[in-house]
Coordinates of C-alpha atoms and ligand atoms in Angstrom, one line a residue:
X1 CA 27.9 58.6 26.5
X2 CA 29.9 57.5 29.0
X3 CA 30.0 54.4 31.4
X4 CA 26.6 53.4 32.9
X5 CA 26.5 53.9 36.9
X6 CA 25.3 51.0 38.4
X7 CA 22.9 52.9 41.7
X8 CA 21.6 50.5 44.8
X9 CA 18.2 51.2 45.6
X10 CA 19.4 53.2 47.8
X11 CA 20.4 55.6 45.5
X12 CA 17.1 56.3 43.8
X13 CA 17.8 59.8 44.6
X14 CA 20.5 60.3 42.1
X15 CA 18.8 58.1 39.8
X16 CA 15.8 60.7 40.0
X17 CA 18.4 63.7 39.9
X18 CA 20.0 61.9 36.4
X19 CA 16.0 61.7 35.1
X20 CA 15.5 65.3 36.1
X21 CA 18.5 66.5 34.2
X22 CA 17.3 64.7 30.8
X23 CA 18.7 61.5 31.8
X24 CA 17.9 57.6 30.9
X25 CA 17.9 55.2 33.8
X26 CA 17.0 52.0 34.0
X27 CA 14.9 50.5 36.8
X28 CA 12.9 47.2 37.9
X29 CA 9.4 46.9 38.1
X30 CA 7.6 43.8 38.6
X31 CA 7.2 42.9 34.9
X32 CA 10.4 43.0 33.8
X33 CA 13.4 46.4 33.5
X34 CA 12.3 49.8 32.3
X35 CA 14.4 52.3 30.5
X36 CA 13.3 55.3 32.2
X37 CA 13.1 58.8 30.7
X38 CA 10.8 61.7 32.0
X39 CA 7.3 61.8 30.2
X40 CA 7.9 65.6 29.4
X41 CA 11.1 65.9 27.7
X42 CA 11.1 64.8 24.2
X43 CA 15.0 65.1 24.1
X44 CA 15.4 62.6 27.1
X45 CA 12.7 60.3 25.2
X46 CA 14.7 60.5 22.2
X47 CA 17.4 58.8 23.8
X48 CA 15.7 55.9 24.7
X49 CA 14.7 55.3 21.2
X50 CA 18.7 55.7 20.5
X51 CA 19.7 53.3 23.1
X52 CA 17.6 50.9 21.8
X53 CA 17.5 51.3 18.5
X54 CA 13.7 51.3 18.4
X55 CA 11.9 52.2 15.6
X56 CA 10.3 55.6 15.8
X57 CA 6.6 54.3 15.2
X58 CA 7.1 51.9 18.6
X59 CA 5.1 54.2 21.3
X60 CA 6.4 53.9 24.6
X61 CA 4.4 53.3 28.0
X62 CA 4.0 56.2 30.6
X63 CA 4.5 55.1 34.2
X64 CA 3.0 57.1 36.9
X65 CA 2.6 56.5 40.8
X66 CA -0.3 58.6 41.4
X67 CA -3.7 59.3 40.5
X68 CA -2.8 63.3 40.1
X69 CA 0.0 62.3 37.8
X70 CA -2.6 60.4 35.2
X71 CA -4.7 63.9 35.2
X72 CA -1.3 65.1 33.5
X73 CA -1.8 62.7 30.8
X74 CA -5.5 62.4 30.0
X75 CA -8.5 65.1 30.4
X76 CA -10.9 62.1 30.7
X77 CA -11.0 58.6 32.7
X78 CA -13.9 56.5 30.8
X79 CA -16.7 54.0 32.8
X80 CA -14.0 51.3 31.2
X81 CA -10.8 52.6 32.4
X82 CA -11.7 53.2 36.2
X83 CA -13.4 49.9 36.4
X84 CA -10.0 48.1 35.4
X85 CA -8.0 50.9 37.2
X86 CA -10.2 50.1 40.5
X87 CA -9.3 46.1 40.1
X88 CA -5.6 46.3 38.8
X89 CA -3.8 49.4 39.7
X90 CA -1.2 49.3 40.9
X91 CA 0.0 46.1 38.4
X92 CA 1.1 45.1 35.4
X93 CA -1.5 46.3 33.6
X94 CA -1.7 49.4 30.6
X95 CA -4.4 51.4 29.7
X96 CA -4.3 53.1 25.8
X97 CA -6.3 56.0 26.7
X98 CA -7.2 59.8 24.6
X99 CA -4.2 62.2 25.5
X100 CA -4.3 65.6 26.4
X101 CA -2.4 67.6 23.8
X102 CA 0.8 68.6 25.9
X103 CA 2.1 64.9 25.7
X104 CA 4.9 64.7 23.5
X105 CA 4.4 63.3 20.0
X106 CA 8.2 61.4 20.2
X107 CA 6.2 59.6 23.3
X108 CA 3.3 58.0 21.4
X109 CA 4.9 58.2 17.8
X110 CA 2.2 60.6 16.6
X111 CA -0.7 58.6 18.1
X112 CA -3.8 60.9 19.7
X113 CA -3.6 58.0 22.4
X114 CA -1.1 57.3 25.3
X115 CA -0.4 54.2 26.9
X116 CA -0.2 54.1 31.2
X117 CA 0.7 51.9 33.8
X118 CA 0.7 52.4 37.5
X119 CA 3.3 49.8 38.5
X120 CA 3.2 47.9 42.0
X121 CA 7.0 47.4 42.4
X122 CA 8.1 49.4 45.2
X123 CA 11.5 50.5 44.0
X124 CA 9.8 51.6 40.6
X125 CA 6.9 53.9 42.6
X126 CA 9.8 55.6 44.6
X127 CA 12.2 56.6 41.1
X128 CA 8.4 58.2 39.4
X129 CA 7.8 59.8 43.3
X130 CA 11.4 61.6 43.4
X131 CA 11.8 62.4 39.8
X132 CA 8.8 64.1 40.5
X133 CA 7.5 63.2 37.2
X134 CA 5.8 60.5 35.0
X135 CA 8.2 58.2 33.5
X136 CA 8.6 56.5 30.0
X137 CA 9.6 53.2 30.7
X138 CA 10.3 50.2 27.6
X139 CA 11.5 47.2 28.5
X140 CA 15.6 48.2 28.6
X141 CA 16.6 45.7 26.1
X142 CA 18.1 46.5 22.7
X143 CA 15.1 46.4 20.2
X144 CA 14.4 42.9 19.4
X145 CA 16.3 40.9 22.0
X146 CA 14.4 39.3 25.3
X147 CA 13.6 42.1 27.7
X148 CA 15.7 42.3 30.7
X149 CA 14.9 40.3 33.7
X150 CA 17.9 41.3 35.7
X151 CA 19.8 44.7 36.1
X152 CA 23.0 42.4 34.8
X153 CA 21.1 41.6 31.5
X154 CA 20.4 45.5 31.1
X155 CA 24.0 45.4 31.2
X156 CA 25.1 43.1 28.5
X157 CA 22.1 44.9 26.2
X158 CA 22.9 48.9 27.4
X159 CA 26.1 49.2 28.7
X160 CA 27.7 52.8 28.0
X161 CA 24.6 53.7 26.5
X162 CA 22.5 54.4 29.0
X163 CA 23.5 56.7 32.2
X164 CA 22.6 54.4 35.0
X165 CA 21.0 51.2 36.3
X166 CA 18.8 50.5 39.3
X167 CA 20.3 47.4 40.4
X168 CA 17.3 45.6 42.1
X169 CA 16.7 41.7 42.3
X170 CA 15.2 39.7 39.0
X171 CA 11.4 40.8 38.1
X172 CA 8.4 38.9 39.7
X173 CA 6.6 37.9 36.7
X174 CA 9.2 38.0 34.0
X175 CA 7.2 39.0 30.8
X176 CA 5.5 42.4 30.0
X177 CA 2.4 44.1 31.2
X178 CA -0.7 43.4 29.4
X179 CA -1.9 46.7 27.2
X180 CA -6.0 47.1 27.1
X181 CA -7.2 50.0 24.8
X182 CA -10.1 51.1 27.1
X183 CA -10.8 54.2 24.9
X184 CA -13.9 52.3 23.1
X185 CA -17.2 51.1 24.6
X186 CA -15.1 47.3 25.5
X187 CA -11.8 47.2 26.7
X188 CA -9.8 45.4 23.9
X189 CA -6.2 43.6 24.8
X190 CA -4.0 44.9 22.9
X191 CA -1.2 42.4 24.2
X192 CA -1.2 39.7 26.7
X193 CA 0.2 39.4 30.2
X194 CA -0.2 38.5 33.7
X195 CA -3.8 40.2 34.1
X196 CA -5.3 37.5 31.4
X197 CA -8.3 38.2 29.4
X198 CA -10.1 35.9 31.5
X199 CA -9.2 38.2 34.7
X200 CA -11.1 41.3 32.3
X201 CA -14.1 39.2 31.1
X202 CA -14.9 38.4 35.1
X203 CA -14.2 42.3 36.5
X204 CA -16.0 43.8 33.1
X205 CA -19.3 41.1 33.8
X206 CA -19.5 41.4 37.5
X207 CA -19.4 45.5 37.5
X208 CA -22.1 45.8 34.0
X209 CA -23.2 42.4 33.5
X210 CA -22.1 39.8 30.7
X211 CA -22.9 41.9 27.7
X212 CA -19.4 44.1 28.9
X213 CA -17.7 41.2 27.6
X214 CA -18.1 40.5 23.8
X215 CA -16.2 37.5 21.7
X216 CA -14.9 40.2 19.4
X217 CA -12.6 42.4 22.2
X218 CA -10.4 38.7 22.1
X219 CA -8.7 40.4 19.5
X220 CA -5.5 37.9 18.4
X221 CA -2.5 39.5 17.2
X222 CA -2.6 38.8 13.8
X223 CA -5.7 40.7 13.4
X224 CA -5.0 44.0 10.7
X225 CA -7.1 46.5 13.3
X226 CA -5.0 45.6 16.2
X227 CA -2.0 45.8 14.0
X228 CA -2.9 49.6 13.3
X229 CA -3.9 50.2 17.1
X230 CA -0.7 48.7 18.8
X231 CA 2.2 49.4 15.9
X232 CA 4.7 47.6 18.8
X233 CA 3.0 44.1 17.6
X234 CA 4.3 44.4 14.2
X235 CA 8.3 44.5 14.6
X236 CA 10.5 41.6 15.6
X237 CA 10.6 40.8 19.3
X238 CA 12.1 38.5 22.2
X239 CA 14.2 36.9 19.9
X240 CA 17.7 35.2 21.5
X241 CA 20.4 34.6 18.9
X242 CA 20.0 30.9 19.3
X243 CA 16.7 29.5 16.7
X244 CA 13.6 29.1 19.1
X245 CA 11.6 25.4 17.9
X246 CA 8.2 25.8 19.5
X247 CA 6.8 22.0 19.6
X248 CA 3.7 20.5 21.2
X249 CA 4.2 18.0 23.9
X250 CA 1.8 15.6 21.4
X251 CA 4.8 15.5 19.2
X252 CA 6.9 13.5 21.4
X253 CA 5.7 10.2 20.4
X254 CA 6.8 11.0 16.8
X255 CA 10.2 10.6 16.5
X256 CA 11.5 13.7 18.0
X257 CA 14.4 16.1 16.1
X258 CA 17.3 15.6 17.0
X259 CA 20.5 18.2 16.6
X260 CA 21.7 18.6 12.7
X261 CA 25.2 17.5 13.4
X262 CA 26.9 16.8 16.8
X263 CA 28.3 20.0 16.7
X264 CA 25.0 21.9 17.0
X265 CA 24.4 22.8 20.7
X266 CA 20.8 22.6 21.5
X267 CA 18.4 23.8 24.7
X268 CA 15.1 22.8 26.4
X269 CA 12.6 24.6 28.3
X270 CA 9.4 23.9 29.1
X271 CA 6.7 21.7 31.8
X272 CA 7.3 18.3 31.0
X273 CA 10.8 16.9 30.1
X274 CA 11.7 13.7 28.3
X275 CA 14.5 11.6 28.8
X276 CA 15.5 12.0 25.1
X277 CA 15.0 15.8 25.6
X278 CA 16.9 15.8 28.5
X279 CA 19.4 14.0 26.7
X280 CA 20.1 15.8 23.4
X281 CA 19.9 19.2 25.5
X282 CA 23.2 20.7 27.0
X283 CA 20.9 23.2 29.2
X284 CA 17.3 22.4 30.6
X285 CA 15.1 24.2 32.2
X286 CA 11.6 22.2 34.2
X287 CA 9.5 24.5 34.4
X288 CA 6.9 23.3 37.9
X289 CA 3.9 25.6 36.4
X290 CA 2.9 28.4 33.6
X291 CA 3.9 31.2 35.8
X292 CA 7.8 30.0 36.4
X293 CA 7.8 29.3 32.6
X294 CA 7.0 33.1 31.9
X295 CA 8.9 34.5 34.5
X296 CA 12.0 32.5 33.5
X297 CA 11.7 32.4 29.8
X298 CA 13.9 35.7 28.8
X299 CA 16.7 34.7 31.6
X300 CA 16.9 31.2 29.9
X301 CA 17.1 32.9 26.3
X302 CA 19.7 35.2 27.6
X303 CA 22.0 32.3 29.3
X304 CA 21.9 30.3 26.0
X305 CA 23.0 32.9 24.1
X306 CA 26.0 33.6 26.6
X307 CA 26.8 29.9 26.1
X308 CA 26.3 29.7 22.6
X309 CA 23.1 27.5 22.2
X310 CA 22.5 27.0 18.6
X311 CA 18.7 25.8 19.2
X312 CA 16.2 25.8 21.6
X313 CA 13.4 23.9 22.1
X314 CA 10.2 25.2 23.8
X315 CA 7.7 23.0 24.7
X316 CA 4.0 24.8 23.5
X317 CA 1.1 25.6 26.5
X318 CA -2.3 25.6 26.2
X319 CA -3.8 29.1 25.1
X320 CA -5.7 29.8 28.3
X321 CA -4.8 32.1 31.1
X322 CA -1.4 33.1 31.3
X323 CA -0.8 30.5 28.6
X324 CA -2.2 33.0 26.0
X325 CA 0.4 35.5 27.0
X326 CA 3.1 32.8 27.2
X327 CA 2.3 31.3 23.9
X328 CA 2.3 35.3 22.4
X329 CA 6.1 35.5 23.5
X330 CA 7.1 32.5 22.3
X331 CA 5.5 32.7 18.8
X332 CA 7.6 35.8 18.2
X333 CA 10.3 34.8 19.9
X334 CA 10.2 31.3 17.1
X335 CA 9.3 33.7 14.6
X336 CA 11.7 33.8 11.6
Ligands
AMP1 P1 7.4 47.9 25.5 O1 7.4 49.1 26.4 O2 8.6 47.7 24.7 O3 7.0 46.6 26.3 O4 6.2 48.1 24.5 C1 5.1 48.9 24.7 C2 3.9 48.3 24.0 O5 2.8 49.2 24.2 C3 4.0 48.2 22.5 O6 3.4 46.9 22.1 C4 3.2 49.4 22.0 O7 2.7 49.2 20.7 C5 2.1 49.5 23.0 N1 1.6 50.9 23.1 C6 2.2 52.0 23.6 N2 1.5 53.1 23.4 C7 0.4 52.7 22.7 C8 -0.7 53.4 22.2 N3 -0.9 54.7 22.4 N4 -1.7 52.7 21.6 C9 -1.5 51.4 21.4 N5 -0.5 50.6 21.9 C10 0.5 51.3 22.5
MG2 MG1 9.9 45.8 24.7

């Protein structure tokens, strides 16, 4: 392929034109950059598994900006799904839903379910509205790596192998939508995000009562059955080059590690700095709350690794709220 355009958003219209002729373009949405493709050509969604070298059992997420566009997808919109569509779309939130038959296999990697999202970004509803079609949409990183906050980090991961870029400003939130499978009697979260488990349990309980809201749909990720529902949890992900050290703030009164050798270059990020922190790091982020954590958490990763950061140091959150989503990233991300 050759070079990737880089379009203004004023140029969604040759963005869509690209998508309509089989096409991958990337785009920004308020979680973080897709790599579109349209929903109905399995030759366009096999590029995107080329660009990012993503394994073929990863299905992707379907992004539609209307509700006649999710009758293309699904015959049937359970009591679950429109309670959480009512309350969240559009948002960074994904439904796992029964397919009809004429979605392509290559799109949910032979699953009988797909995975949709109406996004809220404006830029992102405009690109689905002119292509005219529902998009496939992965975070546009190369498999494994942070996803791409900024059209300039879709760049370092995609360049040449992609057609084009929507260049729009840095995502909102900064980490990826949460995923609820809503085709059971509970909706169960698949993966964490910005709408929090907590955020479910209170829209579930005040439309059918308390009993919507089980202890077993808090599923955690190393659980086997969620493991077979969502294959995406099982394969490396958000991982900078640099080694990510997950520590808990507790830890600081024991002696803290420092660097190997003086020649290892080492990074904080995280709520609440020390001074020795501070001072063994040669980049530090302070973080003021949760949510500027997540949302600058893959930019950070992405900046050490243009500077060469051997190891960085996260500092652990509580798993509550957007914590839980937080703490999922950065558990992979640490992972070895
Ligand atoms: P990404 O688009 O790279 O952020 O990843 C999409 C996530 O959605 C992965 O964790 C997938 O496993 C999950 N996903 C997509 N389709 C389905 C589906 N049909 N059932 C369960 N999980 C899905
Ligand atoms: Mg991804």
């Amino acid at each position: 392929m050759c070079s990737t355009q880089r379009l203004t958003t004023s140029e969604l219209d040759r963005g869509a034109e690209l998508l309509k002729l089989g096409g991958v373009v990337a785009f920004p949405t308020e979680t973080v950059y897709g790599l579109g493709a349209c929903a109905f050509k399995p030759d366009a969604i096999a590029k995107i598994f080329q660009a990012k070298g993503r394994p073929s059992d990863n299905p992707l997420i379907v992004h539609i900006a209307s509700a006649s566009q999710l009758d293309l997808l699904v015959e049937h919109v359970s009591e679950v799904a429109k309670i959480l569509i009512a309350a969240y779309w559009p948002g960074p939130l994904t439904l796992v839903m029964n397919k009809r038959p004429e979605v392509p296999t290559v799109l949910t990697a032979g699953l009988n379910t797909v995975a949709i999202r109406m996004p809220e970004h404006q830029v992102a509803l405009e690109l689905i509205r002119l292509a005219d079609s529902p998009l496939v949409a992965p975070s546009a990183n190369r498999s494994g790596r942070p996803s791409a906050t900024t059209w300039q980090a879709v760049i370092d991961d995609l360049d040449s192998r992609i057609d084009a870029v929507v260049c729009g400003e840095p995502t909102r939130l900064g980490i990826e939508s949460t995923v609820v499978d809503v085709t059971g009697e509970y909706p169960v979260v698949l993966r964490h995000g910005s709408i929090t488990q907590e955020a479910i349990n209170a829209t579930m309980s005040s439309k059918i009562g308390p009993t919507a809201t089980p202890a077993s749909m808090n599923v955690e990720s190393s659980d086997d059955g969620l493991l077979k529902r969502s294959p995406g949890t099982r394969h490396r992900h958000y991982q900078p080059r640099a080694k990510v050290i997950l520590y808990s703030h507790d830890e600081i009164d024991s002696p803290f590690p420092l660097p190997a050798s003086v020649q290892e270059r080492v990074a904080w990020i995280g709520l609440e700095p020390t001074n020795h922190l501070m001072h063994a790091s040669e980049m530090s982020r302070v973080c003021g709350s949760i949510e500027e954590y997540a949302a600058n958490l893959y930019s950070f990763f992405r900046e050490c690794d243009n500077r060469h950061i051997d190891k960085i140091y996260c500092q652990s959150v509580p798993k509550q709220g957007l914590g839980t989503a937080l703490m999922d990233r950065l558990t992979r991300a640490a992972a070895q």
